[in-house]
Amino acid sequence: QVQLVESGGGLVQPGGSLTLSCAAPGSIRSIVAMGWYRQAPGKQRELVASITSGLSTNYADSVKDRFTISRDNAKNTVSLRMNSLKPEDTAVYYCNAKHFRGIIGIVDYWGQGTQVTVSS
């Protein structure tokens, strides 16, 4: 029932930039990490970047030095700034939040997905 709200996808030329944004409902607390995944046609969903509540970051090798993930813990939001975009970055991007649910453990919440297309 609860899902993340994401925005910012679109069409961009190679070398261009795009920023994705995602917000978790205020009712979701104890989010230990947020991140972005992507899935291209015929491929497995892969982690693009993640950031913990302590602001520790992790990036896929393919996007290091091009993408920057940031988080506002107070607002439960996460953003992904994508620079120097390449055609191979084309995919549906999904926002993710890992919610600590106590005895249940870590529960994943997802956004609806937003299309990013890099093409000339």
mmCIF file of N, CA, C and O in Angstrom, residues 20 26 119:
data_model
loop_
_atom_site.group_PDB
_atom_site.id
_atom_site.type_symbol
_atom_site.label_atom_id
_atom_site.label_comp_id
_atom_site.label_asym_id
_atom_site.label_seq_id
_atom_site.Cartn_x
_atom_site.Cartn_y
_atom_site.Cartn_z
ATOM 1 N N LEU A 20 17.210 12.616 -10.607
ATOM 2 C CA LEU A 20 16.077 11.852 -10.131
ATOM 3 C C LEU A 20 15.848 12.159 -8.656
ATOM 4 O O LEU A 20 16.805 12.298 -7.891
ATOM 5 N N GLY A 26 6.168 10.298 5.104
ATOM 6 C CA GLY A 26 6.639 10.651 6.432
ATOM 7 C C GLY A 26 6.355 9.598 7.478
ATOM 8 O O GLY A 26 7.025 9.558 8.520
ATOM 9 N N SER A 119 19.780 9.257 -25.536
ATOM 10 C CA SER A 119 19.855 9.036 -26.975
ATOM 11 C C SER A 119 20.019 10.359 -27.696
ATOM 12 O O SER A 119 19.519 11.393 -27.256
#
